[in-house]
mmCIF file of C-alpha atoms in Angstrom:
data_model
loop_
_atom_site.group_PDB
_atom_site.id
_atom_site.type_symbol
_atom_site.label_atom_id
_atom_site.label_comp_id
_atom_site.label_asym_id
_atom_site.label_seq_id
_atom_site.Cartn_x
_atom_site.Cartn_y
_atom_site.Cartn_z
ATOM 1 C CA MET Y 1 -6.068 23.836 -30.474
ATOM 2 C CA GLN Y 2 -7.840 20.595 -29.846
ATOM 3 C CA ARG Y 3 -9.284 21.966 -26.466
ATOM 4 C CA ASN Y 4 -10.631 25.080 -28.285
ATOM 5 C CA LEU Y 5 -12.054 22.915 -30.869
ATOM 6 C CA ILE Y 6 -13.952 20.700 -28.399
ATOM 7 C CA GLN Y 7 -15.310 23.766 -26.462
ATOM 8 C CA LYS Y 8 -16.588 25.336 -29.691
ATOM 9 C CA GLN Y 9 -18.310 21.942 -30.487
ATOM 10 C CA LYS Y 10 -19.995 21.992 -26.927
ATOM 11 C CA ARG Y 11 -21.031 25.693 -27.391
ATOM 12 C CA ASN Y 12 -22.621 24.914 -30.920
ATOM 13 C CA THR Y 13 -24.337 21.705 -29.419
ATOM 14 C CA TYR Y 14 -25.872 24.057 -26.558
ATOM 15 C CA GLN Y 15 -26.929 26.787 -28.951
ATOM 16 C CA GLN Y 16 -28.650 24.255 -31.437
ATOM 17 C CA HIS Y 17 -30.283 21.748 -29.057
ATOM 18 C CA ILE Y 18 -30.484 22.807 -25.337
ATOM 19 C CA GLU Y 19 -30.956 26.506 -25.455
ATOM 20 C CA PRO Y 20 -34.057 26.287 -27.784
ATOM 21 C CA VAL Y 21 -35.743 23.977 -25.165
ATOM 22 C CA LEU Y 22 -35.184 26.070 -22.497
ATOM 23 C CA THR Y 23 -36.161 29.373 -24.046
ATOM 24 C CA GLY Y 24 -38.376 28.352 -26.985
ATOM 25 C CA HIS Y 25 -36.347 30.764 -29.102
ATOM 26 C CA ILE Y 26 -32.686 31.713 -29.156
ATOM 27 C CA GLY Y 27 -32.152 35.313 -27.902
ATOM 28 C CA ILE Y 28 -35.172 35.354 -25.656
ATOM 29 C CA GLU Y 29 -34.684 35.394 -21.901
ATOM 30 C CA ARG Y 30 -35.384 32.141 -20.123
ATOM 31 C CA LYS Y 31 -37.338 33.503 -17.285
ATOM 32 C CA GLU Y 32 -39.592 35.412 -19.507
ATOM 33 C CA ILE Y 33 -40.620 32.245 -21.763
ATOM 34 C CA TRP Y 34 -40.804 30.137 -18.475
ATOM 35 C CA ASP Y 35 -43.336 32.621 -16.997
ATOM 36 C CA THR Y 36 -45.663 32.333 -20.212
ATOM 37 C CA LEU Y 37 -45.741 28.596 -20.211
ATOM 38 C CA THR Y 38 -48.684 26.601 -18.942
ATOM 39 C CA PRO Y 39 -48.026 23.561 -16.248
ATOM 40 C CA GLU Y 40 -48.419 21.074 -19.021
ATOM 41 C CA GLU Y 41 -45.788 22.871 -21.250
ATOM 42 C CA ARG Y 42 -43.319 23.223 -18.256
ATOM 43 C CA LYS Y 43 -43.462 19.323 -17.641
ATOM 44 C CA VAL Y 44 -42.840 18.746 -21.354
ATOM 45 C CA ARG Y 45 -39.867 21.221 -21.428
ATOM 46 C CA CYS Y 46 -38.433 19.665 -18.278
ATOM 47 C CA LYS Y 47 -38.593 16.221 -19.455
ATOM 48 C CA ALA Y 48 -36.729 17.100 -22.721
ATOM 49 C CA LEU Y 49 -34.139 18.966 -20.696
ATOM 50 C CA ARG Y 50 -33.549 16.010 -18.490
ATOM 51 C CA GLU Y 51 -33.240 13.782 -21.538
ATOM 52 C CA LEU Y 52 -30.600 16.194 -23.123
ATOM 53 C CA GLU Y 53 -28.744 16.361 -19.787
ATOM 54 C CA GLN Y 54 -28.471 12.535 -19.698
ATOM 55 C CA VAL Y 55 -27.174 12.632 -23.388
ATOM 56 C CA GLU Y 56 -24.526 15.250 -22.305
ATOM 57 C CA LYS Y 57 -23.437 13.259 -19.200
ATOM 58 C CA THR Y 58 -22.796 10.210 -21.359
ATOM 59 C CA THR Y 59 -20.684 12.150 -23.922
ATOM 60 C CA THR Y 60 -16.980 12.145 -23.421
ATOM 61 C CA PRO Y 61 -15.461 15.458 -22.891
ATOM 62 C CA THR Y 62 -12.483 14.769 -25.180
ATOM 63 C CA VAL Y 63 -12.144 13.370 -28.821
ATOM 64 C CA VAL Y 64 -11.520 9.574 -28.373
ATOM 65 C CA LYS Y 65 -9.525 9.057 -31.356
ATOM 66 C CA ASP Y 66 -7.529 11.565 -33.370
ATOM 67 C CA ALA Y 67 -4.833 10.065 -35.728
ATOM 68 C CA ASP Y 68 -3.256 13.357 -36.121
ATOM 69 C CA TYR Y 69 -2.862 14.127 -32.536
ATOM 70 C CA LYS Y 70 0.318 12.589 -30.907
ATOM 71 C CA ARG Y 71 2.315 13.331 -27.902
ATOM 72 C CA ILE Y 72 4.908 11.708 -25.870
ATOM 73 C CA GLN Y 73 6.008 12.179 -22.126
ATOM 74 C CA TYR Y 74 9.084 10.791 -20.578
ATOM 75 C CA THR Y 75 9.703 10.491 -16.846
ATOM 76 C CA ARG Y 76 12.921 8.959 -15.161
ATOM 77 C CA TYR Y 77 14.115 7.983 -11.701
ATOM 78 C CA ALA Y 78 17.588 6.462 -11.387
ATOM 79 C CA ASP Y 79 17.410 3.455 -13.777
ATOM 80 C CA ASP Y 80 13.441 3.295 -13.692
ATOM 81 C CA PHE Y 81 11.529 5.206 -16.249
ATOM 82 C CA LEU Y 82 8.116 5.580 -17.736
ATOM 83 C CA VAL Y 83 7.040 6.701 -21.200
ATOM 84 C CA GLY Y 84 3.466 8.071 -21.837
ATOM 85 C CA VAL Y 85 2.296 8.050 -25.419
ATOM 86 C CA ILE Y 86 -0.724 9.589 -26.930
ATOM 87 C CA GLY Y 87 -1.001 7.495 -30.004
ATOM 88 C CA SER Y 88 -1.608 3.925 -31.243
ATOM 89 C CA LYS Y 89 -0.092 0.736 -29.844
ATOM 90 C CA GLU Y 90 2.096 0.580 -32.721
ATOM 91 C CA ASP Y 91 3.541 3.896 -31.905
ATOM 92 C CA ALA Y 92 4.240 2.684 -28.517
ATOM 93 C CA GLU Y 93 6.026 -0.345 -29.723
ATOM 94 C CA ALA Y 94 8.142 1.568 -32.130
ATOM 95 C CA ILE Y 95 9.311 3.875 -29.076
ATOM 96 C CA LYS Y 96 10.109 0.612 -27.045
ATOM 97 C CA ARG Y 97 12.260 -0.497 -29.790
ATOM 98 C CA ASP Y 98 14.042 2.743 -30.260
ATOM 99 C CA ILE Y 99 14.786 2.999 -26.597
ATOM 100 C CA LYS Y 100 16.169 -0.678 -26.505
ATOM 101 C CA GLU Y 101 18.520 0.226 -29.402
ATOM 102 C CA PHE Y 102 19.597 3.455 -27.852
ATOM 103 C CA LEU Y 103 20.507 1.867 -24.492
ATOM 104 C CA LYS Y 104 22.368 -0.778 -26.289
ATOM 105 C CA ASP Y 105 24.377 1.199 -28.958
ATOM 106 C CA LYS Y 106 24.916 4.460 -27.003
ATOM 107 C CA LEU Y 107 24.904 3.416 -23.236
ATOM 108 C CA LYS Y 108 26.059 -0.242 -23.653
ATOM 109 C CA LEU Y 109 23.003 -1.420 -21.326
ATOM 110 C CA GLU Y 110 20.555 -4.117 -21.854
ATOM 111 C CA MET Y 111 16.874 -3.466 -21.404
ATOM 112 C CA SER Y 112 14.900 -6.104 -19.571
ATOM 113 C CA ASP Y 113 11.884 -7.446 -21.846
ATOM 114 C CA ALA Y 114 10.231 -9.050 -18.927
ATOM 115 C CA LYS Y 115 10.134 -5.745 -16.912
ATOM 116 C CA THR Y 116 9.516 -3.453 -20.024
ATOM 117 C CA LYS Y 117 5.907 -3.409 -21.321
ATOM 118 C CA VAL Y 118 3.532 -1.666 -23.258
ATOM 119 C CA THR Y 119 0.329 -1.063 -21.222
ATOM 120 C CA HIS Y 120 -2.975 0.593 -22.124
ATOM 121 C CA THR Y 121 -3.685 3.774 -20.124
ATOM 122 C CA GLY Y 122 -6.973 2.215 -19.111
ATOM 123 C CA ASP Y 123 -4.884 -0.693 -17.262
ATOM 124 C CA ARG Y 124 -2.331 -0.032 -14.464
ATOM 125 C CA ALA Y 125 1.339 0.642 -15.015
ATOM 126 C CA ARG Y 126 3.683 0.101 -11.970
ATOM 127 C CA PHE Y 127 6.261 3.062 -11.382
ATOM 128 C CA LEU Y 128 8.243 3.736 -8.074
ATOM 129 C CA GLY Y 129 5.801 1.745 -5.993
ATOM 130 C CA TYR Y 130 2.605 3.339 -7.535
ATOM 131 C CA ASP Y 131 0.053 2.176 -9.922
ATOM 132 C CA ILE Y 132 -0.606 4.728 -12.624
ATOM 133 C CA THR Y 133 -3.662 4.749 -14.836
ATOM 134 C CA VAL Y 134 -5.876 7.205 -16.763
ATOM 135 C CA SER Y 135 -9.594 7.256 -15.415
ATOM 136 C CA ARG Y 136 -12.508 6.529 -17.755
ATOM 137 C CA SER Y 137 -14.987 7.235 -14.991
ATOM 138 C CA GLN Y 138 -18.176 9.037 -15.979
ATOM 139 C CA ASN Y 139 -19.252 9.519 -12.451
ATOM 140 C CA LEU Y 140 -20.587 13.094 -11.260
ATOM 141 C CA LYS Y 141 -18.882 15.085 -8.725
ATOM 142 C CA ARG Y 142 -19.880 18.545 -7.168
ATOM 143 C CA ALA Y 143 -17.178 20.938 -7.827
ATOM 144 C CA VAL Y 144 -15.892 23.744 -5.622
ATOM 145 C CA ASN Y 145 -18.241 26.262 -7.329
ATOM 146 C CA GLY Y 146 -21.350 23.916 -6.528
ATOM 147 C CA LYS Y 147 -21.764 22.616 -10.011
ATOM 148 C CA VAL Y 148 -22.146 18.854 -10.691
ATOM 149 C CA GLN Y 149 -19.825 17.744 -13.404
ATOM 150 C CA ARG Y 150 -17.659 14.913 -14.561
ATOM 151 C CA CYS Y 151 -14.181 15.760 -13.566
ATOM 152 C CA GLN Y 152 -12.526 12.180 -13.507
ATOM 153 C CA THR Y 153 -12.759 11.494 -17.291
ATOM 154 C CA GLY Y 154 -9.197 11.596 -18.649
ATOM 155 C CA VAL Y 155 -7.558 12.226 -15.359
ATOM 156 C CA VAL Y 156 -4.105 10.463 -14.563
ATOM 157 C CA LYS Y 157 -4.338 8.852 -11.313
ATOM 158 C CA LEU Y 158 -1.711 7.555 -8.792
ATOM 159 C CA LEU Y 159 -3.111 4.582 -6.946
ATOM 160 C CA VAL Y 160 -1.625 2.477 -3.902
ATOM 161 C CA PRO Y 161 -1.007 -1.073 -4.898
ATOM 162 C CA ARG Y 162 -2.581 -3.401 -2.349
ATOM 163 C CA GLU Y 163 0.271 -5.831 -2.345
ATOM 164 C CA LYS Y 164 2.610 -2.942 -1.155
ATOM 165 C CA TRP Y 165 0.990 -2.233 2.238
ATOM 166 C CA VAL Y 166 0.127 -5.927 2.795
ATOM 167 C CA SER Y 167 3.763 -6.915 2.143
ATOM 168 C CA LYS Y 168 4.734 -4.254 4.613
ATOM 169 C CA LEU Y 169 2.554 -5.864 7.343
ATOM 170 C CA MET Y 170 4.203 -9.096 6.469
ATOM 171 C CA GLU Y 171 7.710 -7.529 6.668
ATOM 172 C CA TYR Y 172 6.886 -6.233 9.977
ATOM 173 C CA GLN Y 173 5.431 -9.607 11.112
ATOM 174 C CA ALA Y 174 2.238 -7.799 12.347
ATOM 175 C CA ILE Y 175 -0.236 -9.928 10.509
ATOM 176 C CA LYS Y 176 -0.892 -13.594 9.273
ATOM 177 C CA ILE Y 177 -3.263 -14.235 6.425
ATOM 178 C CA LYS Y 178 -5.931 -16.851 6.841
ATOM 179 C CA ILE Y 179 -8.193 -18.293 4.204
ATOM 180 C CA ASN Y 180 -11.868 -18.564 5.059
ATOM 181 C CA GLU Y 181 -14.307 -21.432 3.794
ATOM 182 C CA ASN Y 182 -15.330 -19.095 1.074
ATOM 183 C CA GLY Y 183 -11.861 -18.722 -0.095
ATOM 184 C CA LYS Y 184 -11.458 -15.022 1.086
ATOM 185 C CA GLU Y 185 -8.391 -13.733 2.822
ATOM 186 C CA ARG Y 186 -8.718 -12.652 6.519
ATOM 187 C CA PHE Y 187 -6.136 -10.718 8.302
ATOM 188 C CA VAL Y 188 -5.169 -11.796 11.909
ATOM 189 C CA ALA Y 189 -3.061 -9.202 13.900
ATOM 190 C CA LEU Y 190 -0.069 -10.467 15.611
ATOM 191 C CA HIS Y 191 2.059 -9.237 18.632
ATOM 192 C CA ARG Y 192 5.751 -8.563 17.677
ATOM 193 C CA GLY Y 193 8.056 -10.382 20.003
ATOM 194 C CA LYS Y 194 11.094 -8.190 19.125
ATOM 195 C CA LEU Y 195 9.296 -5.010 20.570
ATOM 196 C CA VAL Y 196 8.152 -6.699 23.884
ATOM 197 C CA ASN Y 197 11.141 -5.891 25.889
ATOM 198 C CA GLN Y 198 11.143 -2.145 24.807
ATOM 199 C CA ASN Y 199 9.620 0.742 26.831
ATOM 200 C CA ASP Y 200 6.026 1.684 26.206
ATOM 201 C CA ILE Y 201 7.058 4.879 24.481
ATOM 202 C CA GLU Y 202 9.688 3.010 22.390
ATOM 203 C CA ILE Y 203 6.937 0.657 21.132
ATOM 204 C CA LEU Y 204 4.404 3.388 20.377
ATOM 205 C CA ALA Y 205 7.047 5.517 18.655
ATOM 206 C CA ARG Y 206 8.033 2.532 16.618
ATOM 207 C CA TYR Y 207 4.421 1.885 15.423
ATOM 208 C CA ASN Y 208 3.826 5.596 14.743
ATOM 209 C CA ALA Y 209 6.992 5.846 12.686
ATOM 210 C CA GLU Y 210 6.090 2.959 10.488
ATOM 211 C CA VAL Y 211 2.560 4.137 9.902
ATOM 212 C CA ARG Y 212 3.696 7.763 9.205
ATOM 213 C CA GLY Y 213 6.607 6.667 6.848
ATOM 214 C CA LEU Y 214 4.261 4.689 4.560
ATOM 215 C CA TYR Y 215 1.731 7.339 4.417
ATOM 216 C CA ASN Y 216 4.227 10.053 3.520
ATOM 217 C CA TYR Y 217 5.307 8.047 0.628
ATOM 218 C CA TYR Y 218 1.704 7.604 -0.608
ATOM 219 C CA ALA Y 219 0.328 10.850 0.492
ATOM 220 C CA ILE Y 220 -0.019 12.077 -3.181
ATOM 221 C CA ALA Y 221 -1.991 8.963 -4.204
ATOM 222 C CA ASN Y 222 -5.732 9.549 -5.278
ATOM 223 C CA ASP Y 223 -6.580 6.634 -2.866
ATOM 224 C CA SER Y 224 -4.239 7.427 -0.093
ATOM 225 C CA PHE Y 225 -7.119 6.706 2.420
ATOM 226 C CA LYS Y 226 -6.032 2.843 1.785
ATOM 227 C CA ILE Y 227 -3.184 3.502 4.174
ATOM 228 C CA GLY Y 228 -5.738 3.799 6.872
ATOM 229 C CA ARG Y 229 -6.383 0.086 6.524
ATOM 230 C CA PHE Y 230 -2.831 -0.548 7.016
ATOM 231 C CA ALA Y 231 -2.874 1.681 10.081
ATOM 232 C CA ASN Y 232 -5.896 -0.015 11.558
ATOM 233 C CA VAL Y 233 -4.131 -3.405 11.341
ATOM 234 C CA MET Y 234 -1.029 -1.971 12.794
ATOM 235 C CA LYS Y 235 -2.895 -0.461 15.745
ATOM 236 C CA TYR Y 236 -4.262 -4.016 16.728
ATOM 237 C CA SER Y 237 -0.795 -5.540 16.305
ATOM 238 C CA MET Y 238 0.338 -2.661 18.907
ATOM 239 C CA TYR Y 239 -2.403 -3.665 21.221
ATOM 240 C CA LYS Y 240 -1.406 -7.234 21.071
ATOM 241 C CA THR Y 241 2.225 -6.368 21.530
ATOM 242 C CA PHE Y 242 1.348 -4.478 24.800
ATOM 243 C CA ALA Y 243 -0.890 -7.375 25.838
ATOM 244 C CA CYS Y 244 1.969 -9.811 25.423
ATOM 245 C CA LYS Y 245 4.338 -7.634 27.278
ATOM 246 C CA TYR Y 246 2.041 -7.231 30.162
ATOM 247 C CA LYS Y 247 0.702 -10.850 30.171
ATOM 248 C CA THR Y 248 -2.954 -9.590 29.706
ATOM 249 C CA ASN Y 249 -5.493 -9.321 26.847
ATOM 250 C CA VAL Y 250 -6.325 -6.570 24.365
ATOM 251 C CA HIS Y 251 -9.364 -5.411 26.157
ATOM 252 C CA GLU Y 252 -7.373 -4.716 29.325
ATOM 253 C CA ILE Y 253 -4.711 -2.848 27.449
ATOM 254 C CA LYS Y 254 -7.452 -0.539 26.061
ATOM 255 C CA ARG Y 255 -8.884 0.075 29.332
ATOM 256 C CA ARG Y 256 -5.368 1.053 30.797
ATOM 257 C CA TYR Y 257 -4.154 3.092 27.986
ATOM 258 C CA CYS Y 258 -7.020 4.605 25.921
ATOM 259 C CA VAL Y 259 -8.011 8.144 26.768
ATOM 260 C CA LYS Y 260 -11.067 9.344 24.830
ATOM 261 C CA ASP Y 261 -10.549 6.431 22.286
ATOM 262 C CA LEU Y 262 -7.035 7.372 21.661
ATOM 263 C CA PHE Y 263 -4.272 5.189 22.714
ATOM 264 C CA THR Y 264 -1.840 7.404 24.962
ATOM 265 C CA VAL Y 265 1.399 6.807 26.480
ATOM 266 C CA SER Y 266 2.957 9.137 29.087
ATOM 267 C CA TYR Y 267 6.688 9.635 29.416
ATOM 268 C CA ASP Y 268 9.112 11.878 31.011
ATOM 269 C CA THR Y 269 11.324 14.613 29.531
ATOM 270 C CA LYS Y 270 13.539 17.539 30.914
ATOM 271 C CA SER Y 271 10.646 19.858 30.594
ATOM 272 C CA GLY Y 272 8.177 17.691 32.516
ATOM 273 C CA ARG Y 273 5.727 14.808 31.900
ATOM 274 C CA LYS Y 274 4.273 14.456 28.225
ATOM 275 C CA GLN Y 275 1.959 12.325 26.468
ATOM 276 C CA THR Y 276 1.952 10.774 22.922
ATOM 277 C CA THR Y 277 -0.927 9.132 21.167
ATOM 278 C CA PHE Y 278 -1.111 6.595 18.308
ATOM 279 C CA TYR Y 279 -1.119 8.304 14.862
ATOM 280 C CA LYS Y 280 -4.219 10.325 14.459
ATOM 281 C CA ASP Y 281 -3.657 12.957 11.753
ATOM 282 C CA GLY Y 282 -5.562 11.104 9.181
ATOM 283 C CA PHE Y 283 -4.787 9.916 5.549
ATOM 284 C CA LYS Y 284 -6.209 12.742 3.462
ATOM 285 C CA ARG Y 285 -4.546 13.040 -0.075
ATOM 286 C CA LYS Y 286 -1.961 15.776 -0.381
ATOM 287 C CA GLU Y 287 -1.908 17.734 -3.863
ATOM 288 C CA LYS Y 288 1.682 18.229 -3.554
ATOM 289 C CA ALA Y 289 4.520 16.029 -2.086
ATOM 290 C CA THR Y 290 6.268 17.359 0.921
ATOM 291 C CA LYS Y 291 9.635 18.771 -0.052
ATOM 292 C CA PHE Y 292 12.553 18.483 2.283
ATOM 293 C CA ASP Y 293 15.566 20.694 1.362
ATOM 294 C CA ASN Y 294 17.867 18.647 3.699
ATOM 295 C CA VAL Y 295 17.025 15.198 4.568
ATOM 296 C CA SER Y 296 19.589 15.155 7.594
ATOM 297 C CA GLU Y 297 17.704 17.902 9.092
ATOM 298 C CA LEU Y 298 14.216 16.346 9.349
ATOM 299 C CA PRO Y 299 12.205 17.058 12.311
ATOM 300 C CA GLN Y 300 12.721 13.819 14.637
ATOM 301 C CA TYR Y 301 10.123 12.357 16.898
ATOM 302 C CA SER Y 302 9.415 13.503 20.265
ATOM 303 C CA LYS Y 303 12.622 13.316 22.595
ATOM 304 C CA TYR Y 304 12.139 11.284 25.541
ATOM 305 C CA ALA Y 305 13.992 9.903 28.327
ATOM 306 C CA LYS Y 306 13.942 6.091 28.965
ATOM 307 C CA THR Y 307 12.130 5.762 32.252
ATOM 308 C CA ASN Y 308 12.959 3.307 35.043
ATOM 309 C CA THR Y 309 16.194 1.984 33.520
ATOM 310 C CA LEU Y 310 18.732 -0.020 35.879
ATOM 311 C CA LYS Y 311 20.886 3.127 35.867
ATOM 312 C CA GLN Y 312 18.236 5.357 37.061
ATOM 313 C CA ARG Y 313 17.137 2.961 39.782
ATOM 314 C CA VAL Y 314 20.656 2.884 41.020
ATOM 315 C CA GLU Y 315 20.981 6.528 40.901
ATOM 316 C CA ARG Y 316 18.015 7.061 43.132
ATOM 317 C CA HIS Y 317 20.331 5.618 46.115
ATOM 318 C CA THR Y 318 17.168 3.906 47.432
ATOM 319 C CA CYS Y 319 16.785 0.259 48.552
ATOM 320 C CA GLU Y 320 13.762 -1.012 46.631
ATOM 321 C CA LEU Y 321 12.843 -3.506 49.387
ATOM 322 C CA CYS Y 322 13.291 -1.568 52.518
ATOM 323 C CA ASN Y 323 13.338 1.967 50.978
ATOM 324 C CA LYS Y 324 16.427 2.927 52.971
ATOM 325 C CA ASP Y 325 18.788 5.453 51.550
ATOM 326 C CA CYS Y 326 22.040 3.729 50.501
ATOM 327 C CA ARG Y 327 25.136 4.852 48.522
ATOM 328 C CA LYS Y 328 26.380 1.251 47.972
ATOM 329 C CA LEU Y 329 23.447 -0.517 46.444
ATOM 330 C CA GLU Y 330 23.859 -3.979 45.093
ATOM 331 C CA ILE Y 331 21.903 -5.703 42.171
ATOM 332 C CA HIS Y 332 20.040 -9.018 42.875
ATOM 333 C CA GLN Y 333 19.227 -10.936 39.699
ATOM 334 C CA VAL Y 334 17.327 -14.163 38.846
ATOM 335 C CA LYS Y 335 17.426 -16.124 35.484
ATOM 336 C CA LYS Y 336 13.701 -16.524 35.200
ATOM 337 C CA LEU Y 337 10.684 -15.084 37.069
ATOM 338 C CA LYS Y 338 8.794 -18.211 36.829
ATOM 339 C CA ASP Y 339 11.483 -20.017 38.768
ATOM 340 C CA LEU Y 340 10.750 -17.823 41.828
ATOM 341 C CA LYS Y 341 9.102 -19.632 44.668
ATOM 342 C CA GLY Y 342 7.770 -18.714 48.057
ATOM 343 C CA ASN Y 343 5.956 -15.769 49.377
ATOM 344 C CA ALA Y 344 9.000 -13.766 50.583
ATOM 345 C CA ASP Y 345 8.766 -9.839 50.163
ATOM 346 C CA TRP Y 346 11.538 -9.772 47.651
ATOM 347 C CA VAL Y 347 9.851 -12.409 45.732
ATOM 348 C CA LEU Y 348 6.598 -10.900 45.724
ATOM 349 C CA LEU Y 349 8.127 -7.389 44.763
ATOM 350 C CA MET Y 350 10.004 -8.875 41.656
ATOM 351 C CA ARG Y 351 6.807 -10.636 40.518
ATOM 352 C CA LYS Y 352 4.762 -7.572 40.816
ATOM 353 C CA ARG Y 353 7.278 -5.358 38.867
ATOM 354 C CA ARG Y 354 7.900 -8.161 36.396
ATOM 355 C CA ARG Y 355 11.609 -7.659 36.560
ATOM 356 C CA LYS Y 356 14.540 -10.099 36.854
ATOM 357 C CA THR Y 357 16.643 -7.441 38.824
ATOM 358 C CA LEU Y 358 16.209 -5.753 42.192
ATOM 359 C CA VAL Y 359 18.172 -2.820 43.378
ATOM 360 C CA VAL Y 360 18.796 -3.419 47.159
ATOM 361 C CA CYS Y 361 21.053 -2.387 50.121
ATOM 362 C CA PRO Y 362 23.870 -4.929 51.239
ATOM 363 C CA GLU Y 363 21.807 -5.966 54.325
ATOM 364 C CA CYS Y 364 18.808 -6.733 52.185
ATOM 365 C CA HIS Y 365 20.913 -8.578 49.648
ATOM 366 C CA LYS Y 366 22.404 -10.767 52.346
ATOM 367 C CA LEU Y 367 18.876 -11.535 53.747
ATOM 368 C CA ILE Y 368 17.757 -12.444 50.260
ATOM 369 C CA HIS Y 369 20.714 -15.125 50.021
ATOM 370 C CA SER Y 370 20.161 -16.339 53.477
#
């Protein structure tokens, strides 16, 4: 009913003020009147039309205050709930008191006054990790039909809180925050020491899973693109993790692994050799959340076989020092690579492979210990 009233008011305003300027008389075709005007008259009418358009753009599309129009919307997930109220602050305070009494008398629960707040829709309310607000923006946007209109006013928006994705970076130990001389924060990407000893594909899969997981949760947010900032920091943290693993720098890691500006890792599977890249699917907003009917049947990440494990090296039945076929291979192991001294073939081989183990035949093993 209120929507019909607003549309009727807009139609009356157009008929009384804007259409006469365009036509000179209601009911006469615009093109016929326009063709009869002189250049000076056309300039005057265009100027008046622009002024009226500016007035229209600054006018809110809804009635700002209507004491007789009240609505309430309740949303709950587990023990967390949000109540939306179209009304005054006094109405919201009264609803809060009623909820507190209901929880106490009926459910024998105590509502936390510190966590339960009355917030204006122009501010942000935190619910399930999202910031919820009602936009007052008067900015213009071109719609699908090509018309320029204000489509953000009065729209409920879901926003990504900055501290959420920053806290995730801190949780993963992927950054440290430095304060500049101007008092501004600066993120410094860090390598993750716990991942250094894993295979290349395992490190990449771990970073991809963490980026994709956060994006999937905030995919329905109006500013889901902010997860791209999280992914960018994670990417440089991954570069530094690989650089730490191979005792080199980020520039060299990019040169080795980047294919057409995409970080790419190859791995072996039963069906052959495959490649996986760092997350590249973008962070566009999804109108609807992805629905999973059975969480236990979610599609898993690319299956891969761990390459160059000690088991696989033994099963090759080949001495890594003399390349002789042998069915009774032995394992030579050292505590620390930095303790290796000399220029013997086995020492140079272990340094080159950066491994503390060497699969050798019994003859080579005796030669090593001699």
